[in-house]
């Protein structure tokens, strides 16, 4: 195998692997903060796809979108962690399987 | 093999390893530290794509701001090591294994097929990722979304305060 530059397919494959790792984290962990971090992993995997396509097609629009995704992720971090804090204050736990008051 | 390909390989391996360690680690602080490493390697991968601005913002926003918030929460709530979730094997294991095999097949197909005819980075790509080019696009074509994001951040700040405060 003799590569001169990294092809687009490798970036997309790496992104798919990282997204799956994040999805597994969301589905298997109990700690709300680690679930939150897994969501960040998935967001970053999608960002990698967007930047790769943006660079390979020479269109800056994809990177602008990544910029907005980062802003939304920052807002999500603030609100999500405030929810975890409120949860801990009310139920003394951060484990999502112990919080089932809204489950039917 | 050029330096970029070698760098991409190393960064990709570290990114996957730190991602797995984030998800698997029992200790939340170790998990957060792995995630910081993951964000730094992703910034490096953005640099191999010649997207300088996004790489810098990645380090500033994710590895800086968001991870400080997460580590602060872990310290504040003092959550210990978490025990294993109750095992309930069955159809979920089968579906999970099938999807895993599909992913492995796709990865193998990408890695071991012929290199010729692949998409390569076009020559003008170093210009697309600069702060100058992105700023030009952001403030000409996407000015309204940019202003809307500032409103979103304000709403998030107010929402976080209302959620986290004991008595308003």
PDB file of C-alpha atoms in Angstrom:
ATOM      1  CA  UNK A   1       0.000   0.000   0.000  1.00  0.00           C
ATOM      2  CA  UNK A   2       1.581   3.262  -1.121  1.00  0.00           C
ATOM      3  CA  UNK A   3      -0.434   6.331  -0.171  1.00  0.00           C
ATOM      4  CA  UNK A   4       0.654   9.858  -0.994  1.00  0.00           C
ATOM      5  CA  UNK A   5      -2.223  11.574   0.840  1.00  0.00           C
ATOM      6  CA  UNK A   6      -5.061  10.354   3.050  1.00  0.00           C
ATOM      7  CA  UNK A   7      -8.162   9.540   0.973  1.00  0.00           C
ATOM      8  CA  UNK A   8     -11.637  10.751   1.939  1.00  0.00           C
ATOM      9  CA  UNK A   9     -12.803   7.204   2.662  1.00  0.00           C
ATOM     10  CA  UNK A  10     -10.382   6.861   5.586  1.00  0.00           C
ATOM     11  CA  UNK A  11     -11.776   9.940   7.302  1.00  0.00           C
ATOM     12  CA  UNK A  12     -15.338   8.668   6.839  1.00  0.00           C
ATOM     13  CA  UNK A  13     -14.382   5.239   8.214  1.00  0.00           C
ATOM     14  CA  UNK A  14     -12.691   6.768  11.250  1.00  0.00           C
ATOM     15  CA  UNK A  15     -15.774   8.915  11.798  1.00  0.00           C
ATOM     16  CA  UNK A  16     -18.067   5.864  11.614  1.00  0.00           C
ATOM     17  CA  UNK A  17     -15.927   3.999  14.170  1.00  0.00           C
ATOM     18  CA  UNK A  18     -15.944   6.964  16.575  1.00  0.00           C
ATOM     19  CA  UNK A  19     -19.707   7.389  16.185  1.00  0.00           C
ATOM     20  CA  UNK A  20     -20.273   3.714  17.025  1.00  0.00           C
ATOM     21  CA  UNK A  21     -18.052   4.009  20.109  1.00  0.00           C
ATOM     22  CA  UNK A  22     -20.142   6.985  21.255  1.00  0.00           C
ATOM     23  CA  UNK A  23     -23.426   5.179  20.561  1.00  0.00           C
ATOM     24  CA  UNK A  24     -22.256   2.137  22.558  1.00  0.00           C
ATOM     25  CA  UNK A  25     -21.364   4.468  25.425  1.00  0.00           C
ATOM     26  CA  UNK A  26     -24.816   6.066  25.412  1.00  0.00           C
ATOM     27  CA  UNK A  27     -26.537   2.679  25.367  1.00  0.00           C
ATOM     28  CA  UNK A  28     -24.435   0.826  27.955  1.00  0.00           C
ATOM     29  CA  UNK A  29     -23.443   3.306  30.666  1.00  0.00           C
ATOM     30  CA  UNK A  30     -25.520   4.326  33.701  1.00  0.00           C
ATOM     31  CA  UNK A  31     -23.718   7.482  34.780  1.00  0.00           C
ATOM     32  CA  UNK A  32     -25.452  10.524  33.246  1.00  0.00           C
ATOM     33  CA  UNK A  33     -22.177  12.472  32.956  1.00  0.00           C
ATOM     34  CA  UNK A  34     -20.491   9.651  30.998  1.00  0.00           C
ATOM     35  CA  UNK A  35     -23.571   9.381  28.752  1.00  0.00           C
ATOM     36  CA  UNK A  36     -23.169  13.103  28.191  1.00  0.00           C
ATOM     37  CA  UNK A  37     -19.493  12.621  27.236  1.00  0.00           C
ATOM     38  CA  UNK A  38     -20.479   9.824  24.830  1.00  0.00           C
ATOM     39  CA  UNK A  39     -22.897  12.226  23.132  1.00  0.00           C
ATOM     40  CA  UNK A  40     -19.983  14.645  22.709  1.00  0.00           C
ATOM     41  CA  UNK A  41     -18.012  11.789  21.099  1.00  0.00           C
ATOM     42  CA  UNK A  42     -20.820  11.237  18.579  1.00  0.00           C
ATOM     43  CA  UNK A  43     -21.079  14.975  17.838  1.00  0.00           C
ATOM     44  CA  UNK A  44     -17.343  15.052  17.167  1.00  0.00           C
ATOM     45  CA  UNK A  45     -17.554  12.074  14.825  1.00  0.00           C
ATOM     46  CA  UNK A  46     -20.167  13.909  12.753  1.00  0.00           C
ATOM     47  CA  UNK A  47     -18.032  17.069  12.834  1.00  0.00           C
ATOM     48  CA  UNK A  48     -15.150  15.063  11.377  1.00  0.00           C
ATOM     49  CA  UNK A  49     -17.372  13.936   8.491  1.00  0.00           C
ATOM     50  CA  UNK A  50     -18.480  17.512   7.833  1.00  0.00           C
ATOM     51  CA  UNK A  51     -14.935  18.913   7.859  1.00  0.00           C
ATOM     52  CA  UNK A  52     -13.666  16.089   5.629  1.00  0.00           C
ATOM     53  CA  UNK A  53     -16.380  16.646   3.011  1.00  0.00           C
ATOM     54  CA  UNK A  54     -15.934  20.413   3.248  1.00  0.00           C
ATOM     55  CA  UNK A  55     -12.192  20.171   2.578  1.00  0.00           C
ATOM     56  CA  UNK A  56     -12.463  17.570  -0.156  1.00  0.00           C
ATOM     57  CA  UNK A  57     -15.099  19.528  -2.077  1.00  0.00           C
ATOM     58  CA  UNK A  58     -13.550  22.944  -1.392  1.00  0.00           C
ATOM     59  CA  UNK A  59     -16.763  24.345   0.091  1.00  0.00           C
ATOM     60  CA  UNK A  60     -16.390  26.271   3.387  1.00  0.00           C
ATOM     61  CA  UNK A  61     -20.099  25.788   4.211  1.00  0.00           C
ATOM     62  CA  UNK A  62     -19.403  22.485   5.970  1.00  0.00           C
ATOM     63  CA  UNK A  63     -16.908  24.081   8.321  1.00  0.00           C
ATOM     64  CA  UNK A  64     -19.346  26.904   9.095  1.00  0.00           C
ATOM     65  CA  UNK A  65     -21.840  24.189  10.045  1.00  0.00           C
ATOM     66  CA  UNK A  66     -19.233  22.613  12.351  1.00  0.00           C
ATOM     67  CA  UNK A  67     -18.795  26.035  13.950  1.00  0.00           C
ATOM     68  CA  UNK A  68     -22.531  26.159  14.675  1.00  0.00           C
ATOM     69  CA  UNK A  69     -22.531  22.562  15.942  1.00  0.00           C
ATOM     70  CA  UNK A  70     -19.816  23.562  18.422  1.00  0.00           C
ATOM     71  CA  UNK A  71     -21.900  26.527  19.613  1.00  0.00           C
ATOM     72  CA  UNK A  72     -24.929  24.258  20.098  1.00  0.00           C
ATOM     73  CA  UNK A  73     -22.717  21.700  21.883  1.00  0.00           C
ATOM     74  CA  UNK A  74     -21.530  24.393  24.280  1.00  0.00           C
ATOM     75  CA  UNK A  75     -25.142  25.404  25.009  1.00  0.00           C
ATOM     76  CA  UNK A  76     -26.068  21.737  25.417  1.00  0.00           C
ATOM     77  CA  UNK A  77     -23.187  21.244  27.865  1.00  0.00           C
ATOM     78  CA  UNK A  78     -24.385  24.108  30.057  1.00  0.00           C
ATOM     79  CA  UNK A  79     -28.044  23.017  30.096  1.00  0.00           C
ATOM     80  CA  UNK A  80     -27.334  19.268  30.268  1.00  0.00           C
ATOM     81  CA  UNK A  81     -24.984  19.569  33.216  1.00  0.00           C
ATOM     82  CA  UNK A  82     -27.451  21.878  34.984  1.00  0.00           C
ATOM     83  CA  UNK A  83     -30.086  19.146  34.561  1.00  0.00           C
ATOM     84  CA  UNK A  84     -27.665  16.576  36.046  1.00  0.00           C
ATOM     85  CA  UNK A  85     -27.029  18.923  38.971  1.00  0.00           C
ATOM     86  CA  UNK A  86     -30.773  19.413  39.555  1.00  0.00           C
ATOM     87  CA  UNK A  87     -31.245  15.638  39.331  1.00  0.00           C
ATOM     88  CA  UNK A  88     -28.531  15.011  41.905  1.00  0.00           C
ATOM     89  CA  UNK A  89     -30.031  17.615  44.210  1.00  0.00           C
ATOM     90  CA  UNK A  90     -33.483  16.017  44.075  1.00  0.00           C
ATOM     91  CA  UNK A  91     -32.692  12.281  43.955  1.00  0.00           C
ATOM     92  CA  UNK A  92     -29.057  12.032  45.195  1.00  0.00           C
ATOM     93  CA  UNK A  93     -28.060   9.991  42.141  1.00  0.00           C
ATOM     94  CA  UNK A  94     -26.619  10.458  38.654  1.00  0.00           C
ATOM     95  CA  UNK A  95     -27.437   6.919  37.481  1.00  0.00           C
ATOM     96  CA  UNK A  96     -30.070   7.037  34.778  1.00  0.00           C
ATOM     97  CA  UNK A  97     -31.604   3.626  35.611  1.00  0.00           C
ATOM     98  CA  UNK A  98     -32.521   4.917  39.078  1.00  0.00           C
ATOM     99  CA  UNK A  99     -34.447   7.830  37.569  1.00  0.00           C
ATOM    100  CA  UNK A 100     -37.615   6.412  36.075  1.00  0.00           C
ATOM    101  CA  UNK A 101     -40.300   8.815  37.247  1.00  0.00           C
ATOM    102  CA  UNK A 102     -41.149   9.807  33.661  1.00  0.00           C
ATOM    103  CA  UNK A 103     -41.054   6.255  32.322  1.00  0.00           C
ATOM    104  CA  UNK A 104     -44.269   4.473  31.426  1.00  0.00           C
TER     105      UNK A 104
ATOM    106  CA  UNK B   1       4.145   6.881   2.613  1.00  0.00           C
ATOM    107  CA  UNK B   2       4.078  10.602   3.255  1.00  0.00           C
ATOM    108  CA  UNK B   3       4.290  12.256   6.658  1.00  0.00           C
ATOM    109  CA  UNK B   4       0.615  13.255   6.559  1.00  0.00           C
ATOM    110  CA  UNK B   5      -0.522   9.659   6.096  1.00  0.00           C
ATOM    111  CA  UNK B   6       1.727   8.478   8.928  1.00  0.00           C
ATOM    112  CA  UNK B   7       0.432  11.276  11.191  1.00  0.00           C
ATOM    113  CA  UNK B   8      -3.165  10.457  10.296  1.00  0.00           C
ATOM    114  CA  UNK B   9      -2.578   6.792  11.137  1.00  0.00           C
ATOM    115  CA  UNK B  10      -1.070   7.525  14.537  1.00  0.00           C
ATOM    116  CA  UNK B  11      -3.753  10.107  15.400  1.00  0.00           C
ATOM    117  CA  UNK B  12      -6.567   7.806  14.247  1.00  0.00           C
ATOM    118  CA  UNK B  13      -5.298   4.943  16.439  1.00  0.00           C
ATOM    119  CA  UNK B  14      -4.953   7.250  19.469  1.00  0.00           C
ATOM    120  CA  UNK B  15      -8.402   8.761  18.791  1.00  0.00           C
ATOM    121  CA  UNK B  16     -10.096   5.348  18.680  1.00  0.00           C
ATOM    122  CA  UNK B  17      -8.183   4.123  21.744  1.00  0.00           C
ATOM    123  CA  UNK B  18      -9.013   7.205  23.805  1.00  0.00           C
ATOM    124  CA  UNK B  19     -12.639   7.031  22.646  1.00  0.00           C
ATOM    125  CA  UNK B  20     -12.908   3.415  23.804  1.00  0.00           C
ATOM    126  CA  UNK B  21     -11.223   4.304  27.090  1.00  0.00           C
ATOM    127  CA  UNK B  22     -13.743   7.147  27.580  1.00  0.00           C
ATOM    128  CA  UNK B  23     -16.645   4.749  27.192  1.00  0.00           C
ATOM    129  CA  UNK B  24     -15.160   1.778  29.091  1.00  0.00           C
ATOM    130  CA  UNK B  25     -13.460   3.462  32.052  1.00  0.00           C
ATOM    131  CA  UNK B  26     -15.182   2.901  35.417  1.00  0.00           C
ATOM    132  CA  UNK B  27     -13.717   6.048  36.954  1.00  0.00           C
ATOM    133  CA  UNK B  28     -15.459   9.226  35.635  1.00  0.00           C
ATOM    134  CA  UNK B  29     -12.331  11.393  36.012  1.00  0.00           C
ATOM    135  CA  UNK B  30     -10.232   8.937  33.961  1.00  0.00           C
ATOM    136  CA  UNK B  31     -13.039   8.942  31.418  1.00  0.00           C
ATOM    137  CA  UNK B  32     -12.964  12.748  31.197  1.00  0.00           C
ATOM    138  CA  UNK B  33      -9.174  12.800  30.798  1.00  0.00           C
ATOM    139  CA  UNK B  34      -9.395  10.278  27.944  1.00  0.00           C
ATOM    140  CA  UNK B  35     -11.985  12.512  26.305  1.00  0.00           C
ATOM    141  CA  UNK B  36      -9.610  15.508  26.528  1.00  0.00           C
ATOM    142  CA  UNK B  37      -6.932  13.413  24.786  1.00  0.00           C
ATOM    143  CA  UNK B  38      -9.549  12.408  22.201  1.00  0.00           C
ATOM    144  CA  UNK B  39     -10.386  16.060  21.467  1.00  0.00           C
ATOM    145  CA  UNK B  40      -6.698  16.901  21.022  1.00  0.00           C
ATOM    146  CA  UNK B  41      -6.166  14.029  18.579  1.00  0.00           C
ATOM    147  CA  UNK B  42      -9.252  15.126  16.635  1.00  0.00           C
ATOM    148  CA  UNK B  43      -7.740  18.621  16.401  1.00  0.00           C
ATOM    149  CA  UNK B  44      -4.632  16.961  14.928  1.00  0.00           C
ATOM    150  CA  UNK B  45      -6.775  15.083  12.419  1.00  0.00           C
ATOM    151  CA  UNK B  46      -8.392  18.372  11.399  1.00  0.00           C
ATOM    152  CA  UNK B  47      -4.868  19.694  10.795  1.00  0.00           C
ATOM    153  CA  UNK B  48      -4.124  16.773   8.443  1.00  0.00           C
ATOM    154  CA  UNK B  49      -7.245  17.951   6.574  1.00  0.00           C
ATOM    155  CA  UNK B  50      -5.712  21.467   6.490  1.00  0.00           C
ATOM    156  CA  UNK B  51      -8.662  22.901   8.447  1.00  0.00           C
ATOM    157  CA  UNK B  52      -6.658  25.174  10.773  1.00  0.00           C
ATOM    158  CA  UNK B  53      -9.542  27.244  12.110  1.00  0.00           C
ATOM    159  CA  UNK B  54     -11.668  24.258  13.115  1.00  0.00           C
ATOM    160  CA  UNK B  55      -8.630  22.622  14.753  1.00  0.00           C
ATOM    161  CA  UNK B  56      -8.003  25.731  16.889  1.00  0.00           C
ATOM    162  CA  UNK B  57     -11.695  26.089  17.815  1.00  0.00           C
ATOM    163  CA  UNK B  58     -11.827  22.366  18.679  1.00  0.00           C
ATOM    164  CA  UNK B  59      -9.075  22.787  21.268  1.00  0.00           C
ATOM    165  CA  UNK B  60     -10.532  26.041  22.627  1.00  0.00           C
ATOM    166  CA  UNK B  61     -14.197  25.046  22.864  1.00  0.00           C
ATOM    167  CA  UNK B  62     -14.155  21.290  23.443  1.00  0.00           C
ATOM    168  CA  UNK B  63     -10.876  20.576  25.229  1.00  0.00           C
ATOM    169  CA  UNK B  64     -11.034  23.947  26.986  1.00  0.00           C
ATOM    170  CA  UNK B  65     -14.525  25.106  27.862  1.00  0.00           C
ATOM    171  CA  UNK B  66     -16.738  22.010  27.712  1.00  0.00           C
ATOM    172  CA  UNK B  67     -14.311  19.633  29.416  1.00  0.00           C
ATOM    173  CA  UNK B  68     -13.635  22.104  32.255  1.00  0.00           C
ATOM    174  CA  UNK B  69     -17.403  22.179  32.831  1.00  0.00           C
ATOM    175  CA  UNK B  70     -17.618  18.355  32.809  1.00  0.00           C
ATOM    176  CA  UNK B  71     -14.656  17.864  35.167  1.00  0.00           C
ATOM    177  CA  UNK B  72     -16.116  20.556  37.445  1.00  0.00           C
ATOM    178  CA  UNK B  73     -19.416  18.639  37.570  1.00  0.00           C
ATOM    179  CA  UNK B  74     -17.652  15.338  38.346  1.00  0.00           C
ATOM    180  CA  UNK B  75     -15.749  16.971  41.201  1.00  0.00           C
ATOM    181  CA  UNK B  76     -18.870  18.762  42.466  1.00  0.00           C
ATOM    182  CA  UNK B  77     -21.097  15.674  42.522  1.00  0.00           C
ATOM    183  CA  UNK B  78     -18.266  13.417  43.777  1.00  0.00           C
ATOM    184  CA  UNK B  79     -19.546  10.394  41.851  1.00  0.00           C
ATOM    185  CA  UNK B  80     -17.632   7.226  42.604  1.00  0.00           C
ATOM    186  CA  UNK B  81     -16.821   4.221  40.460  1.00  0.00           C
ATOM    187  CA  UNK B  82     -19.906   2.813  38.857  1.00  0.00           C
ATOM    188  CA  UNK B  83     -20.781  -0.852  39.048  1.00  0.00           C
ATOM    189  CA  UNK B  84     -21.612  -2.881  35.987  1.00  0.00           C
ATOM    190  CA  UNK B  85     -25.123  -2.484  34.646  1.00  0.00           C
ATOM    191  CA  UNK B  86     -27.356  -5.520  35.061  1.00  0.00           C
ATOM    192  CA  UNK B  87     -26.762  -7.957  32.250  1.00  0.00           C
ATOM    193  CA  UNK B  88     -29.737  -8.917  30.155  1.00  0.00           C
ATOM    194  CA  UNK B  89     -28.496 -10.855  27.142  1.00  0.00           C
ATOM    195  CA  UNK B  90     -30.764 -12.133  24.409  1.00  0.00           C
ATOM    196  CA  UNK B  91     -31.926 -10.504  21.230  1.00  0.00           C
ATOM    197  CA  UNK B  92     -30.001  -7.282  21.984  1.00  0.00           C
ATOM    198  CA  UNK B  93     -26.689  -9.148  21.952  1.00  0.00           C
ATOM    199  CA  UNK B  94     -27.550 -10.723  18.611  1.00  0.00           C
ATOM    200  CA  UNK B  95     -28.551  -7.392  17.033  1.00  0.00           C
ATOM    201  CA  UNK B  96     -25.478  -5.685  18.471  1.00  0.00           C
ATOM    202  CA  UNK B  97     -23.144  -8.391  17.191  1.00  0.00           C
ATOM    203  CA  UNK B  98     -24.743  -8.259  13.728  1.00  0.00           C
ATOM    204  CA  UNK B  99     -24.321  -4.466  13.534  1.00  0.00           C
ATOM    205  CA  UNK B 100     -20.729  -4.805  14.790  1.00  0.00           C
ATOM    206  CA  UNK B 101     -19.928  -7.337  12.084  1.00  0.00           C
ATOM    207  CA  UNK B 102     -21.425  -5.000   9.477  1.00  0.00           C
ATOM    208  CA  UNK B 103     -19.203  -2.126  10.691  1.00  0.00           C
ATOM    209  CA  UNK B 104     -16.117  -4.365  10.689  1.00  0.00           C
ATOM    210  CA  UNK B 105     -16.969  -5.474   7.145  1.00  0.00           C
ATOM    211  CA  UNK B 106     -17.251  -1.862   5.943  1.00  0.00           C
ATOM    212  CA  UNK B 107     -13.985  -0.887   7.640  1.00  0.00           C
ATOM    213  CA  UNK B 108     -12.209  -3.884   6.129  1.00  0.00           C
ATOM    214  CA  UNK B 109     -13.629  -3.112   2.709  1.00  0.00           C
ATOM    215  CA  UNK B 110     -12.336   0.464   2.894  1.00  0.00           C
ATOM    216  CA  UNK B 111      -8.921  -0.550   4.195  1.00  0.00           C
ATOM    217  CA  UNK B 112      -8.128  -3.380   1.817  1.00  0.00           C
ATOM    218  CA  UNK B 113      -9.556  -2.332  -1.549  1.00  0.00           C
ATOM    219  CA  UNK B 114      -7.524  -0.778  -4.321  1.00  0.00           C
ATOM    220  CA  UNK B 115      -6.091   2.645  -3.506  1.00  0.00           C
ATOM    221  CA  UNK B 116      -6.280   3.919  -7.097  1.00  0.00           C
ATOM    222  CA  UNK B 117      -9.263   6.105  -7.880  1.00  0.00           C
ATOM    223  CA  UNK B 118      -9.689   7.288  -4.298  1.00  0.00           C
ATOM    224  CA  UNK B 119     -10.657  10.853  -3.558  1.00  0.00           C
ATOM    225  CA  UNK B 120      -7.601  12.923  -2.696  1.00  0.00           C
ATOM    226  CA  UNK B 121      -7.415  16.358  -1.139  1.00  0.00           C
ATOM    227  CA  UNK B 122      -7.703  18.966  -3.940  1.00  0.00           C
ATOM    228  CA  UNK B 123      -4.815  21.467  -4.294  1.00  0.00           C
ATOM    229  CA  UNK B 124      -6.850  24.501  -3.161  1.00  0.00           C
ATOM    230  CA  UNK B 125      -7.906  22.941   0.138  1.00  0.00           C
ATOM    231  CA  UNK B 126      -5.296  24.790   2.225  1.00  0.00           C
ATOM    232  CA  UNK B 127      -7.130  28.046   1.424  1.00  0.00           C
ATOM    233  CA  UNK B 128     -10.616  26.737   2.308  1.00  0.00           C
ATOM    234  CA  UNK B 129      -9.771  26.005   5.938  1.00  0.00           C
ATOM    235  CA  UNK B 130      -8.146  29.300   6.894  1.00  0.00           C
ATOM    236  CA  UNK B 131      -9.748  31.747   9.313  1.00  0.00           C
ATOM    237  CA  UNK B 132      -9.829  34.336   6.538  1.00  0.00           C
ATOM    238  CA  UNK B 133     -11.830  32.203   4.092  1.00  0.00           C
ATOM    239  CA  UNK B 134     -14.210  30.955   6.789  1.00  0.00           C
ATOM    240  CA  UNK B 135     -14.727  34.445   8.209  1.00  0.00           C
ATOM    241  CA  UNK B 136     -15.540  35.710   4.742  1.00  0.00           C
ATOM    242  CA  UNK B 137     -18.229  33.039   4.318  1.00  0.00           C
ATOM    243  CA  UNK B 138     -19.514  33.338   7.881  1.00  0.00           C
ATOM    244  CA  UNK B 139     -20.060  37.082   7.833  1.00  0.00           C
ATOM    245  CA  UNK B 140     -21.344  37.290   4.253  1.00  0.00           C
ATOM    246  CA  UNK B 141     -23.555  34.257   3.710  1.00  0.00           C
ATOM    247  CA  UNK B 142     -24.293  33.069   7.249  1.00  0.00           C
ATOM    248  CA  UNK B 143     -24.639  36.332   9.157  1.00  0.00           C
ATOM    249  CA  UNK B 144     -28.202  35.694  10.362  1.00  0.00           C
ATOM    250  CA  UNK B 145     -27.490  32.184  11.743  1.00  0.00           C
ATOM    251  CA  UNK B 146     -24.420  33.648  13.454  1.00  0.00           C
ATOM    252  CA  UNK B 147     -26.572  36.219  15.241  1.00  0.00           C
ATOM    253  CA  UNK B 148     -29.204  33.585  16.039  1.00  0.00           C
ATOM    254  CA  UNK B 149     -26.512  31.463  17.753  1.00  0.00           C
ATOM    255  CA  UNK B 150     -25.763  34.360  20.101  1.00  0.00           C
ATOM    256  CA  UNK B 151     -29.435  34.330  21.135  1.00  0.00           C
ATOM    257  CA  UNK B 152     -29.243  30.540  21.619  1.00  0.00           C
ATOM    258  CA  UNK B 153     -26.242  30.926  23.923  1.00  0.00           C
ATOM    259  CA  UNK B 154     -28.072  33.573  25.943  1.00  0.00           C
ATOM    260  CA  UNK B 155     -31.102  31.281  26.311  1.00  0.00           C
ATOM    261  CA  UNK B 156     -28.784  28.426  27.363  1.00  0.00           C
ATOM    262  CA  UNK B 157     -27.115  30.565  30.030  1.00  0.00           C
ATOM    263  CA  UNK B 158     -30.467  31.665  31.472  1.00  0.00           C
ATOM    264  CA  UNK B 159     -31.789  28.085  31.308  1.00  0.00           C
ATOM    265  CA  UNK B 160     -28.731  26.672  33.063  1.00  0.00           C
ATOM    266  CA  UNK B 161     -29.025  29.216  35.875  1.00  0.00           C
ATOM    267  CA  UNK B 162     -32.755  28.523  36.340  1.00  0.00           C
ATOM    268  CA  UNK B 163     -32.232  24.729  36.329  1.00  0.00           C
ATOM    269  CA  UNK B 164     -29.277  24.696  38.702  1.00  0.00           C
ATOM    270  CA  UNK B 165     -30.424  27.315  41.182  1.00  0.00           C
ATOM    271  CA  UNK B 166     -32.111  26.033  44.341  1.00  0.00           C
ATOM    272  CA  UNK B 167     -34.512  28.958  44.745  1.00  0.00           C
ATOM    273  CA  UNK B 168     -35.055  31.572  42.078  1.00  0.00           C
TER     274      UNK B 168
END
